[in-house]
PDB file of C-alpha atoms in Angstrom:
ATOM      1  CA  MET A  20      27.191  10.114  18.913  1.00  0.00           C
ATOM      2  CA  PHE A  21      24.752  11.239  15.744  1.00  0.00           C
ATOM      3  CA  GLU A  22      21.685   9.970  15.454  1.00  0.00           C
ATOM      4  CA  ILE A  23      20.351   7.856  11.895  1.00  0.00           C
ATOM      5  CA  LYS A  24      17.077   9.339  10.923  1.00  0.00           C
ATOM      6  CA  ARG A  25      15.343   5.651   9.458  1.00  0.00           C
ATOM      7  CA  PRO A  26      12.766   6.138   6.641  1.00  0.00           C
ATOM      8  CA  THR A  27       9.180   6.126   6.611  1.00  0.00           C
ATOM      9  CA  LYS A  28       6.924   5.209   4.229  1.00  0.00           C
ATOM     10  CA  THR A  29       2.999   5.798   3.989  1.00  0.00           C
ATOM     11  CA  VAL A  30       1.430   1.671   3.039  1.00  0.00           C
ATOM     12  CA  ASP A  31      -2.306   2.837   2.614  1.00  0.00           C
ATOM     13  CA  ILE A  32      -5.242   0.376   3.181  1.00  0.00           C
ATOM     14  CA  VAL A  33      -8.525   0.139   1.476  1.00  0.00           C
ATOM     15  CA  THR A  34     -10.879  -2.190   3.753  1.00  0.00           C
ATOM     16  CA  ASP A  35     -13.633  -1.533   1.184  1.00  0.00           C
ATOM     17  CA  LEU A  36     -12.969  -3.809  -1.548  1.00  0.00           C
ATOM     18  CA  ASP A  37     -16.222  -4.527  -3.285  1.00  0.00           C
ATOM     19  CA  THR A  38     -16.456   0.516  -3.888  1.00  0.00           C
ATOM     20  CA  LEU A  39     -12.644   0.245  -5.088  1.00  0.00           C
ATOM     21  CA  ALA A  40     -13.922  -2.556  -7.812  1.00  0.00           C
ATOM     22  CA  GLN A  41     -16.998  -0.401  -8.192  1.00  0.00           C
ATOM     23  CA  ALA A  42     -14.613   2.474  -9.010  1.00  0.00           C
ATOM     24  CA  VAL A  43     -12.376   0.779 -11.757  1.00  0.00           C
ATOM     25  CA  ASP A  44     -14.986  -0.464 -14.035  1.00  0.00           C
ATOM     26  CA  LEU A  45     -16.601   3.097 -14.189  1.00  0.00           C
ATOM     27  CA  LYS A  46     -13.857   4.748 -14.936  1.00  0.00           C
ATOM     28  CA  GLN A  47     -13.429   2.429 -17.805  1.00  0.00           C
ATOM     29  CA  GLN A  48     -17.027   2.911 -18.458  1.00  0.00           C
ATOM     30  CA  ILE A  49     -15.666   7.039 -18.467  1.00  0.00           C
ATOM     31  CA  ASP A  50     -12.987   5.762 -21.081  1.00  0.00           C
ATOM     32  CA  ASP A  51     -14.504   3.302 -22.903  1.00  0.00           C
ATOM     33  CA  ALA A  52     -17.828   5.945 -23.460  1.00  0.00           C
ATOM     34  CA  THR A  53     -15.526   9.501 -24.490  1.00  0.00           C
ATOM     35  CA  PRO A  54     -16.627   9.423 -27.989  1.00  0.00           C
ATOM     36  CA  ASN A  55     -14.779  10.780 -30.528  1.00  0.00           C
ATOM     37  CA  THR A  56     -16.939  13.985 -31.324  1.00  0.00           C
ATOM     38  CA  ALA A  57     -15.817  14.269 -35.209  1.00  0.00           C
ATOM     39  CA  GLY A  58     -18.348  14.191 -36.807  1.00  0.00           C
ATOM     40  CA  MET A  59     -21.013  13.839 -34.257  1.00  0.00           C
ATOM     41  CA  THR A  60     -23.921  16.997 -34.117  1.00  0.00           C
ATOM     42  CA  ASP A  61     -24.062  19.179 -30.833  1.00  0.00           C
ATOM     43  CA  ALA A  62     -27.026  17.099 -29.481  1.00  0.00           C
ATOM     44  CA  GLU A  63     -24.898  14.385 -29.765  1.00  0.00           C
ATOM     45  CA  ILE A  64     -22.110  15.644 -28.109  1.00  0.00           C
ATOM     46  CA  CYS A  65     -24.577  17.618 -24.635  1.00  0.00           C
ATOM     47  CA  ALA A  66     -26.312  14.102 -24.638  1.00  0.00           C
ATOM     48  CA  ALA A  67     -22.688  11.816 -25.481  1.00  0.00           C
ATOM     49  CA  LYS A  68     -21.252  15.102 -22.140  1.00  0.00           C
ATOM     50  CA  LYS A  69     -23.852  14.295 -20.373  1.00  0.00           C
ATOM     51  CA  ALA A  70     -23.394  10.237 -19.924  1.00  0.00           C
ATOM     52  CA  THR A  71     -20.260  10.964 -18.786  1.00  0.00           C
ATOM     53  CA  ASP A  72     -20.314  13.330 -16.271  1.00  0.00           C
ATOM     54  CA  LYS A  73     -23.323  11.542 -14.578  1.00  0.00           C
ATOM     55  CA  LEU A  74     -20.782   8.402 -14.959  1.00  0.00           C
ATOM     56  CA  ARG A  75     -17.727  11.094 -13.283  1.00  0.00           C
ATOM     57  CA  ARG A  76     -20.583  11.842 -10.266  1.00  0.00           C
ATOM     58  CA  GLU A  77     -20.799   8.315  -9.866  1.00  0.00           C
ATOM     59  CA  LEU A  78     -16.628   7.634  -9.727  1.00  0.00           C
ATOM     60  CA  LYS A  79     -16.938  10.709  -7.923  1.00  0.00           C
ATOM     61  CA  THR A  80     -18.888   9.543  -4.447  1.00  0.00           C
ATOM     62  CA  LYS A  81     -17.127   6.110  -5.011  1.00  0.00           C
ATOM     63  CA  LEU A  82     -13.781   7.571  -4.382  1.00  0.00           C
ATOM     64  CA  LYS A  83     -14.843   9.302  -1.916  1.00  0.00           C
ATOM     65  CA  THR A  84     -15.631   6.168  -0.212  1.00  0.00           C
ATOM     66  CA  ILE A  85     -12.611   4.544  -1.155  1.00  0.00           C
ATOM     67  CA  ASP A  86     -11.437   6.762   1.216  1.00  0.00           C
ATOM     68  CA  GLU A  87     -12.905   7.383   3.855  1.00  0.00           C
ATOM     69  CA  SER A  88     -12.558   3.502   4.303  1.00  0.00           C
ATOM     70  CA  THR A  89      -8.701   3.380   3.695  1.00  0.00           C
ATOM     71  CA  VAL A  90      -6.232   2.969   7.225  1.00  0.00           C
ATOM     72  CA  THR A  91      -3.307   4.707   6.980  1.00  0.00           C
ATOM     73  CA  LEU A  92      -0.051   2.580   8.312  1.00  0.00           C
ATOM     74  CA  THR A  93       3.115   5.115   8.923  1.00  0.00           C
ATOM     75  CA  LEU A  94       5.726   2.599   8.374  1.00  0.00           C
ATOM     76  CA  ARG A  95       9.075   3.274   9.967  1.00  0.00           C
ATOM     77  CA  GLY A  96      12.558   0.998   9.301  1.00  0.00           C
ATOM     78  CA  LEU A  97      13.823  -1.191  12.065  1.00  0.00           C
ATOM     79  CA  GLY A  98      17.859  -1.348  12.962  1.00  0.00           C
ATOM     80  CA  SER A  99      20.238  -3.414  12.238  1.00  0.00           C
ATOM     81  CA  SER A 100      20.505  -5.789  14.608  1.00  0.00           C
ATOM     82  CA  GLN A 101      16.827  -6.350  15.481  1.00  0.00           C
ATOM     83  CA  TRP A 102      15.865  -7.067  11.421  1.00  0.00           C
ATOM     84  CA  ASN A 103      18.619  -9.478  11.197  1.00  0.00           C
ATOM     85  CA  GLN A 104      16.820 -11.654  13.793  1.00  0.00           C
ATOM     86  CA  ILE A 105      13.762 -10.990  12.638  1.00  0.00           C
ATOM     87  CA  VAL A 106      15.372 -12.401   8.858  1.00  0.00           C
ATOM     88  CA  LEU A 107      17.372 -15.411  11.073  1.00  0.00           C
ATOM     89  CA  ALA A 108      14.202 -16.089  12.609  1.00  0.00           C
ATOM     90  CA  THR A 109      12.273 -16.557   9.976  1.00  0.00           C
ATOM     91  CA  THR A 110      14.353 -18.106   7.137  1.00  0.00           C
ATOM     92  CA  THR A 111      14.799 -22.084   6.770  1.00  0.00           C
ATOM     93  CA  VAL A 112      17.565 -23.732   4.251  1.00  0.00           C
ATOM     94  CA  ASP A 113      16.706 -27.014   3.145  1.00  0.00           C
ATOM     95  CA  GLN A 114      19.123 -28.811   4.064  1.00  0.00           C
ATOM     96  CA  LYS A 115      19.249 -31.360   0.710  1.00  0.00           C
ATOM     97  CA  THR A 116      19.605 -27.998  -1.319  1.00  0.00           C
ATOM     98  CA  GLY A 117      20.728 -25.842   0.133  1.00  0.00           C
ATOM     99  CA  LYS A 118      18.193 -23.578  -0.896  1.00  0.00           C
ATOM    100  CA  GLN A 119      17.290 -20.724   1.794  1.00  0.00           C
ATOM    101  CA  GLU A 120      13.072 -19.960   2.386  1.00  0.00           C
ATOM    102  CA  ARG A 121      11.796 -17.697   4.306  1.00  0.00           C
ATOM    103  CA  ASP A 122       8.522 -17.407   5.768  1.00  0.00           C
ATOM    104  CA  ILE A 123       7.049 -14.715   4.653  1.00  0.00           C
ATOM    105  CA  ASN A 124       4.061 -13.919   6.641  1.00  0.00           C
ATOM    106  CA  ARG A 125       5.971 -14.809   9.795  1.00  0.00           C
ATOM    107  CA  LEU A 126       8.435 -11.754   8.823  1.00  0.00           C
ATOM    108  CA  LEU A 127       5.518  -9.404   8.377  1.00  0.00           C
ATOM    109  CA  THR A 128       4.003 -10.793  12.019  1.00  0.00           C
ATOM    110  CA  GLU A 129       7.989  -9.963  13.212  1.00  0.00           C
ATOM    111  CA  ALA A 130       7.935  -7.072  11.583  1.00  0.00           C
ATOM    112  CA  LEU A 131       5.064  -4.767  11.824  1.00  0.00           C
ATOM    113  CA  PRO A 132       4.232  -4.386  14.632  1.00  0.00           C
ATOM    114  CA  ALA A 133       8.178  -2.554  15.420  1.00  0.00           C
ATOM    115  CA  MET A 134       7.496  -1.236  12.731  1.00  0.00           C
ATOM    116  CA  ILE A 135       4.480   0.553  12.957  1.00  0.00           C
ATOM    117  CA  VAL A 136       4.394   4.520  14.014  1.00  0.00           C
ATOM    118  CA  ASN A 137       1.196   5.607  13.195  1.00  0.00           C
ATOM    119  CA  THR A 138      -1.997   4.680  11.994  1.00  0.00           C
ATOM    120  CA  GLU A 139      -5.045   6.409  10.397  1.00  0.00           C
ATOM    121  CA  GLN A 140      -8.527   6.870   9.201  1.00  0.00           C
ATOM    122  CA  HIS A 141      -9.027   9.341   6.849  1.00  0.00           C
ATOM    123  CA  GLY A 142      -6.922  11.483   8.515  1.00  0.00           C
ATOM    124  CA  GLU A 143      -8.419  10.052  12.386  1.00  0.00           C
ATOM    125  CA  PRO A 144      -6.659   8.010  14.140  1.00  0.00           C
ATOM    126  CA  VAL A 145      -6.872   4.628  14.674  1.00  0.00           C
ATOM    127  CA  GLU A 146      -7.449   1.913  18.085  1.00  0.00           C
ATOM    128  CA  PHE A 147      -4.685   0.076  16.153  1.00  0.00           C
ATOM    129  CA  ASP A 148      -2.479  -2.139  19.370  1.00  0.00           C
ATOM    130  CA  PRO A 149       0.538  -3.490  16.524  1.00  0.00           C
ATOM    131  CA  ALA A 150       1.126  -6.794  18.461  1.00  0.00           C
ATOM    132  CA  ALA A 151      -1.688  -7.072  19.072  1.00  0.00           C
ATOM    133  CA  ASP A 152      -3.658  -6.658  16.245  1.00  0.00           C
ATOM    134  CA  VAL A 153      -0.898  -7.206  12.741  1.00  0.00           C
ATOM    135  CA  PRO A 154      -1.446 -10.487  12.961  1.00  0.00           C
ATOM    136  CA  ALA A 155      -5.767 -10.136  12.901  1.00  0.00           C
ATOM    137  CA  LEU A 156      -4.490  -7.945  10.156  1.00  0.00           C
ATOM    138  CA  LEU A 157      -2.809 -10.209   8.048  1.00  0.00           C
ATOM    139  CA  GLU A 158      -4.920 -12.293   8.068  1.00  0.00           C
ATOM    140  CA  ALA A 159      -8.265 -10.549   7.152  1.00  0.00           C
ATOM    141  CA  ILE A 160      -5.745  -8.562   4.243  1.00  0.00           C
ATOM    142  CA  VAL A 161      -5.121  -9.643   0.435  1.00  0.00           C
ATOM    143  CA  ASP A 162      -2.555 -11.180  -1.304  1.00  0.00           C
ATOM    144  CA  THR A 163      -2.081  -8.000  -2.611  1.00  0.00           C
ATOM    145  CA  GLN A 164      -2.033  -5.586   0.346  1.00  0.00           C
ATOM    146  CA  THR A 165      -0.378  -8.435   1.559  1.00  0.00           C
ATOM    147  CA  VAL A 166       2.647  -7.891  -1.553  1.00  0.00           C
ATOM    148  CA  GLU A 167       3.060  -4.472  -0.901  1.00  0.00           C
ATOM    149  CA  LEU A 168       3.047  -4.094   3.155  1.00  0.00           C
ATOM    150  CA  LEU A 169       5.789  -7.296   2.446  1.00  0.00           C
ATOM    151  CA  VAL A 170       7.903  -4.382  -0.279  1.00  0.00           C
ATOM    152  CA  ALA A 171       7.439  -1.620   1.997  1.00  0.00           C
ATOM    153  CA  VAL A 172       9.073  -3.687   4.943  1.00  0.00           C
ATOM    154  CA  GLN A 173      11.243  -4.445   2.354  1.00  0.00           C
ATOM    155  CA  GLN A 174      12.380  -1.059   1.308  1.00  0.00           C
ATOM    156  CA  LEU A 175      11.909   0.223   4.713  1.00  0.00           C
ATOM    157  CA  ASN A 176      14.478  -2.431   6.268  1.00  0.00           C
ATOM    158  CA  THR A 177      17.723  -2.705   3.265  1.00  0.00           C
ATOM    159  CA  PRO A 178      18.140   1.126   2.304  1.00  0.00           C
ATOM    160  CA  GLN A 179      19.910   3.225   0.479  1.00  0.00           C
ATOM    161  CA  VAL A 180      22.914   4.593   2.527  1.00  0.00           C
ATOM    162  CA  GLU A 181      25.694   5.594   0.234  1.00  0.00           C
ATOM    163  CA  VAL A 182      24.383   9.168  -2.432  1.00  0.00           C
ATOM    164  CA  PRO A 183      24.578   6.924  -5.774  1.00  0.00           C
ATOM    165  CA  LYS A 184      27.661   9.404  -7.563  1.00  0.00           C
ATOM    166  CA  ALA A 185      24.657  10.164 -10.656  1.00  0.00           C
ATOM    167  CA  LEU A 186      23.320  12.396  -8.174  1.00  0.00           C
ATOM    168  CA  ARG A 187      25.924  14.406  -7.874  1.00  0.00           C
ATOM    169  CA  GLU A 188      27.060  14.889 -11.359  1.00  0.00           C
TER     170      GLU A 188
END
């Protein structure tokens, strides 16, 4: 019997969102402070460069803090049977309209423990028990991080399975 290599993907969870916001602000300040040097004296150019260099050093420090606080989850797609059972268990149908509704939090709570194959922070393994820790993780992260996880889960469990013709042309 041959083996099907299911797709994997890493998802970064930034745990220090305050520092991330400060880094984004610093980058904007750098962009705003970078002048058009046409018509500037050498002294003005030098002063502007010193100001942006200081901001760049601050940004570099912030980025180091962000990198150290980021948790990286490695996810692997589930087999078809397991994924379909999760989808069925988390989907309801409105009897009046026939519209399907999916409980996204429950879908993530059910799928992620089976999909997480590795957890690291700053390149080092993190003690993380997916079965026990996923509910707390989902409570702690913000909406945009939930969306990022959901997109990864969907992509990994509904992957491309045929080679597109355009790749062979």
